[in-house]
Amino acid sequence: MSHLFSPLALRGTTFRNRLVLSPMCQYAAENGFVGDWHREHHARLALGGLGGAILEATAVVPEGRITPGCLGIWSEDHIAGLSEIVATYHRHGTAVGIQLAHAGRKASTALPWEGNGPLPEGDPRRWTTKGPSALAFAEGRPTPEMLTEAEIGDIVAAFGAATRRAMAAGFDFVEIHGAHGYLIHAFLADISNRRTDAYGGSIENRMRLALEVTSAVRAALPEEAPLLFRVSAIDGVAGGTTIEETVSLAKALKAAGVDLVDCSSGGIGGPSGVTGVKPTPGFQVPLAAEVKRGAGIPTMAVGLIRDPELAETVVAEGSADLVAMGRELLADSAFAYRAARELGLEDPESVLPLRFGFFLARRPPSPAARPAS
Ligand SMILES: Cc1cc2nc3c(=O)[nH]c(=O)nc-3n(C[C@H](O)[C@H](O)[C@H](O)COP(=O)(O)O)c2cc1C
């Protein structure tokens, strides 16, 4: 029996297996809108037999985009395009969620193939960044403006409004982006949050934004819709998040209605912008295991999980409940089929849609049974 190919139910959503598309920015949007590339990219993945898929970091306000090419959900007009992607996944049996995000001091960045640096002065696409404190993410990055408490309240409300739009688009679940140095993570980490008001100082205060956003999102979700939260479980730099803080956060998130914590790491930056976490296969799995054990909440493991045996082990050993994959799925959208074969499932082709699986069945159909071509 394969643990990886067993279903998982979270509230009213069933993931038919444990493989999930990790959220990945496509840098293909204009004014936040879904376009041809998103439809093509997600259609390809929707045919791959995944249990779940999470759409890329999608900004709840325009200035919350990482780059000018990021998706947005700040207006009612964004709903129609997103609902097309949802329908594509649903036609093929994959539960689909959206990652709601605000990039904070890491916003207003050039596209990766334009160098990934800050948009230069004078570039008409550039905008003013805001964060917990007036501290730059790294040398050479713009110094953000410190958010006022009223502005923080507006951002919390924007997450709630974005959730209502996500539900209108038909998503099964929502993931809050609380990782990788973006706004919520920047509030959580001491290195980027030097505030002296209710949002800074103690860990309770630094967690306040994460919990306010969680409450606003949960309040806008129907009871049956699961809520996921992505953390950078550790930063590996002085003043960054630690596993102890993350376990405390996960307990508080659980009490506020989060159903699963998605455990990534790093991204907070600092003077050098360097993260202290070195990627190796499955390097973040122990973080997911620690959060699951310490906070008693389901988790998702992610990061250089490319091998079916490793993915199977993560679930079988109870380190995490779901396995997210990013880059390997860009190369091999039918990874689920490969995994099913390598793990020795009896009918691996059944993970794919009929029009693929029928012809991949190990015993070819008799000529009489073959459909006329
Ligand atoms: C092109 C690209 C875009 C990404 N965009 C996001 C994102 O929008 N939100 C997020 O939380 N992580 C993002 N990530 C991180 C991935 O979700 C994932 O955590 C990371 O790539 C490690 O998993 P992998 O080794 O399977 O690729 C991105 C990664 C890549 C390669």
XYZ file of C-alpha atoms and ligand atoms in Angstrom:
404
model
C 0.000 0.000 0.000
C 1.311 3.444 -0.917
C 0.978 6.220 1.631
C 1.701 8.804 -1.065
C -1.311 7.634 -3.049
C -3.737 7.515 -0.152
C -6.328 10.319 0.026
C -6.308 13.081 2.629
C -9.397 14.978 3.735
C -9.074 18.461 5.199
C -12.462 19.855 6.210
C -14.647 19.413 3.084
C -11.804 18.963 0.582
C -10.307 15.614 -0.355
C -6.854 15.428 -1.892
C -6.947 12.159 -3.859
C -3.215 11.696 -3.215
C -0.542 13.567 -1.278
C 1.260 15.231 -4.206
C 0.652 18.968 -4.459
C 1.874 21.592 -6.918
C 3.855 24.092 -4.828
C 2.954 27.721 -5.508
C 5.203 29.125 -8.224
C 5.140 32.664 -9.605
C 4.928 32.649 -13.389
C 5.729 36.349 -13.931
C 3.270 36.284 -16.804
C 0.452 38.534 -15.611
C -0.425 42.044 -16.725
C -2.154 44.135 -14.073
C -2.550 40.912 -12.090
C -4.701 39.155 -14.694
C -4.578 35.503 -15.686
C -3.430 35.177 -19.299
C -2.688 32.520 -21.912
C 0.473 31.337 -20.173
C -1.368 30.626 -16.921
C -4.051 28.695 -18.791
C -1.424 26.643 -20.657
C 0.820 25.995 -17.651
C -2.018 24.923 -15.378
C -3.778 22.851 -18.048
C -0.566 20.846 -18.452
C -0.314 20.304 -14.703
C -4.025 19.549 -14.350
C -3.498 16.552 -16.644
C -0.790 15.161 -14.351
C -2.801 13.353 -11.670
C -1.850 15.578 -8.713
C -3.832 15.486 -5.490
C -3.700 19.254 -5.129
C -2.390 22.434 -6.720
C -1.701 25.872 -5.276
C -1.670 28.914 -7.525
C 1.290 31.272 -7.226
C 1.610 34.134 -4.730
C -1.346 36.314 -5.712
C -1.344 39.854 -4.439
C -4.211 41.139 -2.300
C -3.333 44.749 -3.229
C -1.408 45.996 -6.300
C 1.636 47.115 -4.270
C 1.742 43.644 -2.686
C 3.002 42.074 -5.927
C 6.588 40.904 -5.979
C 7.013 41.954 -9.616
C 4.826 43.712 -12.174
C 4.224 40.230 -13.660
C 2.622 38.715 -10.560
C -1.016 37.635 -10.331
C -3.489 39.764 -8.392
C -6.853 39.359 -6.719
C -7.458 42.928 -5.563
C -10.459 43.526 -7.828
C -13.657 41.726 -8.792
C -12.368 41.758 -12.388
C -9.674 39.207 -11.479
C -12.220 36.536 -10.558
C -13.193 35.378 -14.062
C -9.663 34.452 -15.189
C -8.902 32.658 -11.938
C -12.135 30.683 -12.183
C -11.016 29.279 -15.559
C -7.913 27.802 -13.900
C -10.032 26.388 -11.076
C -12.386 24.733 -13.572
C -9.425 23.164 -15.408
C -8.154 21.477 -12.233
C -11.630 20.420 -11.185
C -12.345 18.775 -14.557
C -9.395 16.484 -13.839
C -9.942 15.770 -10.135
C -7.315 17.982 -8.502
C -8.187 20.092 -5.452
C -7.014 23.659 -6.086
C -6.101 26.523 -3.820
C -4.631 29.988 -4.188
C -1.753 31.524 -2.256
C -2.762 34.978 -1.013
C 0.208 37.258 -0.582
C 1.681 40.659 0.132
C 5.347 41.064 -0.789
C 6.061 43.901 1.682
C 9.615 45.222 1.444
C 10.487 42.648 -1.269
C 7.916 44.122 -3.680
C 8.648 46.214 -6.776
C 11.233 43.749 -8.042
C 12.289 43.141 -11.657
C 11.367 39.856 -13.338
C 13.882 37.012 -12.786
C 15.118 37.222 -16.366
C 15.555 40.995 -15.944
C 17.950 40.310 -13.068
C 15.552 40.025 -10.109
C 16.893 43.250 -8.549
C 14.767 46.212 -7.475
C 13.022 47.996 -10.344
C 15.389 50.894 -11.096
C 14.556 54.527 -10.328
C 12.749 56.042 -13.273
C 11.206 52.715 -14.331
C 7.489 53.529 -14.729
C 6.605 50.101 -13.266
C 8.366 50.847 -9.948
C 6.377 51.558 -6.781
C 7.132 52.499 -3.171
C 7.564 49.489 -0.921
C 6.265 49.268 2.639
C 7.194 46.963 5.493
C 7.147 46.590 9.268
C 10.130 48.935 9.673
C 12.178 51.243 7.476
C 14.830 48.568 6.932
C 15.960 47.384 3.507
C 15.837 43.663 2.678
C 19.462 43.725 1.574
C 22.156 46.150 0.500
C 21.125 47.949 -2.665
C 17.428 47.293 -2.055
C 15.091 50.253 -1.501
C 14.331 51.192 2.105
C 10.613 50.520 2.663
C 8.302 52.949 4.369
C 7.105 51.804 7.779
C 3.432 50.800 7.679
C 1.118 52.734 9.979
C -1.354 50.794 12.133
C -4.189 52.080 9.909
C -2.377 50.753 6.818
C -1.876 47.386 8.535
C -5.635 47.270 9.166
C -6.271 47.949 5.466
C -3.964 45.062 4.473
C -5.720 42.681 6.873
C -9.054 43.710 5.354
C -7.615 43.205 1.855
C -6.749 39.584 2.723
C -10.379 39.076 3.793
C -11.747 40.633 0.599
C -9.317 38.573 -1.497
C -10.560 35.400 0.218
C -14.153 36.203 -0.698
C -13.035 36.661 -4.327
C -11.100 33.390 -4.211
C -14.241 31.598 -3.078
C -16.231 33.332 -5.833
C -13.668 31.951 -8.309
C -14.363 28.450 -6.976
C -11.112 27.611 -5.171
C -11.334 24.739 -2.702
C -8.902 26.251 -0.248
C -6.627 29.204 0.482
C -2.983 29.346 1.524
C -1.676 32.445 3.302
C 1.892 33.295 2.262
C 3.710 33.804 5.541
C 7.180 32.840 4.269
C 10.210 33.892 2.206
C 10.714 37.357 3.663
C 7.462 38.787 2.349
C 5.229 40.985 4.481
C 3.917 38.518 7.069
C 7.313 36.856 7.527
C 8.980 40.282 7.767
C 6.680 41.063 10.706
C 7.459 37.696 12.333
C 11.248 38.050 12.238
C 13.058 40.281 14.674
C 15.685 41.240 12.086
C 13.115 42.982 9.888
C 10.651 44.127 12.551
C 11.961 46.793 14.943
C 8.561 48.251 15.761
C 7.760 49.415 19.266
C 3.972 49.269 18.917
C 1.615 46.271 19.272
C 3.128 44.667 16.131
C 6.778 44.553 17.255
C 9.022 43.445 20.086
C 7.794 40.239 21.738
C 7.054 37.154 19.650
C 3.354 37.618 20.540
C 3.447 41.099 19.008
C 5.427 39.976 15.944
C 2.830 37.226 15.380
C -0.035 39.701 15.551
C -0.240 40.429 11.805
C -0.082 36.710 10.909
C -2.939 35.996 13.301
C -5.034 39.000 12.263
C -4.687 37.975 8.612
C -5.563 34.380 9.526
C -8.687 35.493 11.379
C -9.782 37.734 8.495
C -9.238 34.936 5.963
C -10.900 32.299 8.121
C -13.918 34.583 8.659
C -14.327 34.936 4.890
C -14.023 31.183 4.241
C -16.939 28.811 4.399
C -16.669 26.245 7.201
C -15.840 23.430 4.749
C -12.906 25.235 3.074
C -9.449 24.360 4.424
C -6.919 27.053 5.267
C -3.182 26.491 4.783
C -0.378 28.763 5.957
C 3.148 28.735 4.498
C 5.942 29.519 6.947
C 9.658 29.932 6.703
C 10.114 27.565 9.632
C 13.705 28.697 10.116
C 15.850 31.405 8.577
C 19.244 30.250 9.711
C 20.376 33.843 10.296
C 20.582 35.813 13.555
C 17.269 37.610 14.109
C 15.427 35.337 11.684
C 12.704 32.863 12.567
C 13.607 29.811 14.674
C 11.910 26.431 14.863
C 10.811 27.144 18.446
C 9.087 30.365 17.361
C 7.529 28.575 14.415
C 6.083 25.835 16.612
C 4.544 28.560 18.835
C 3.189 30.265 15.737
C 1.756 26.978 14.418
C -0.084 26.387 17.715
C -1.602 29.874 17.519
C -2.475 29.412 13.834
C -4.188 26.128 14.635
C -6.288 27.843 17.312
C -7.175 30.554 14.766
C -8.485 28.024 12.244
C -5.478 27.011 10.110
C -5.721 23.356 9.028
C -2.212 22.705 7.713
C 1.181 24.416 7.913
C 3.304 24.354 4.752
C 6.930 24.320 5.903
C 9.454 26.182 3.784
C 12.450 28.159 5.065
C 14.617 31.214 4.544
C 14.219 34.400 2.573
C 14.324 37.014 5.306
C 17.551 38.552 3.997
C 19.598 40.842 6.183
C 22.503 43.080 5.340
C 23.930 40.529 2.912
C 20.607 39.113 1.722
C 22.095 35.644 2.213
C 20.014 32.868 3.740
C 21.597 30.422 6.144
C 19.710 27.366 4.857
C 21.500 25.078 2.369
C 19.215 23.131 0.009
C 19.762 19.365 -0.274
C 17.141 16.699 -1.163
C 14.332 16.811 1.398
C 16.205 19.398 3.499
C 13.021 20.968 4.864
C 11.294 17.678 5.751
C 12.584 17.710 9.373
C 11.008 21.168 9.776
C 7.609 19.847 8.700
C 8.061 16.913 11.096
C 8.995 19.209 13.990
C 6.029 21.537 13.421
C 3.654 18.570 13.089
C 4.923 16.999 16.296
C 5.347 20.210 18.286
C 2.055 21.889 17.361
C -0.077 18.819 16.630
C -1.133 20.139 13.233
C -0.950 18.547 9.765
C 1.959 19.792 7.667
C 3.209 19.884 4.098
C 6.855 19.243 3.282
C 8.560 20.971 0.346
C 12.010 21.489 -1.107
C 14.047 19.326 -3.452
C 11.683 16.385 -3.217
C 12.147 14.854 -6.655
C 12.368 11.174 -5.914
C 9.191 9.051 -5.517
C 10.776 6.974 -2.723
C 11.594 10.122 -0.749
C 8.066 11.470 -1.246
C 6.628 8.135 -0.109
C 8.905 8.067 2.967
C 7.869 11.583 4.027
C 4.234 10.490 4.286
C 4.890 6.914 5.473
C 7.062 8.090 8.367
C 4.515 10.725 9.334
C 6.902 13.652 8.798
C 4.228 15.467 6.800
C 0.743 14.881 5.448
C 1.239 16.443 2.017
C 4.280 16.717 -0.244
C 4.626 19.888 -2.332
C 6.765 19.926 -5.427
C 7.878 22.881 -7.486
C 10.602 22.678 -10.089
C 10.429 18.942 -10.779
C 6.819 19.392 -11.873
C 7.920 22.062 -14.332
C 10.082 19.394 -15.954
C 7.747 16.441 -15.479
C 4.090 17.347 -15.083
C 3.230 13.614 -14.982
C 5.511 12.961 -11.983
C 2.532 11.370 -10.200
C 2.400 8.664 -12.879
C 6.165 8.075 -12.675
C 5.902 7.859 -8.888
C 2.985 5.423 -9.104
C 5.037 3.177 -11.424
C 8.232 3.354 -9.387
C 6.358 2.679 -6.155
C 4.817 -0.427 -7.708
C 1.155 0.568 -7.738
C -0.979 -2.074 -9.414
C -2.506 0.280 -11.988
C -0.239 3.362 -12.128
C -1.905 4.645 -15.287
C -5.119 5.165 -13.334
C -3.613 8.298 -11.773
C -3.786 9.959 -15.199
C -6.917 10.976 -17.114
C -8.560 8.177 -19.097
C -7.351 9.518 -22.452
C -3.737 9.059 -21.314
C -4.134 6.177 -18.885
C -6.085 3.926 -21.225
C -3.192 3.756 -23.685
C -0.504 3.519 -21.019
C -2.026 0.444 -19.377
C 0.650 -2.229 -19.232
C -1.560 -4.815 -20.936
C -2.497 -3.263 -24.292
C -6.172 -3.574 -25.150
C -7.155 -6.140 -27.776
C -7.699 -4.693 -31.262
C -11.432 -5.253 -30.890
C -11.510 -3.209 -27.692
C -9.435 -0.398 -29.180
C -11.470 2.646 -30.138
C -11.743 3.321 -33.862
C -9.207 5.928 -34.930
C 9.766 29.841 -10.390
C 9.452 29.717 -8.927
C 8.463 30.515 -8.380
C 8.131 30.381 -7.021
N 7.092 31.121 -6.529
C 6.664 30.915 -5.268
C 5.478 31.514 -4.789
O 4.764 32.188 -5.517
N 5.142 31.290 -3.490
C 5.894 30.491 -2.668
O 5.550 30.332 -1.494
N 6.994 29.870 -3.113
C 7.378 30.043 -4.392
N 8.438 29.338 -4.886
C 9.046 28.303 -4.026
C 8.391 26.940 -4.335
O 7.028 26.928 -3.993
C 9.097 25.797 -3.589
O 8.920 26.004 -2.209
C 10.589 25.739 -3.910
O 10.793 25.837 -5.309
C 11.213 24.447 -3.385
O 10.583 23.317 -3.948
P 11.224 22.512 -5.195
O 12.621 22.144 -4.803
O 10.323 21.316 -5.355
O 11.203 23.421 -6.397
C 8.814 29.465 -6.217
C 9.832 28.691 -6.765
C 10.140 28.793 -8.100
C 11.201 27.895 -8.688
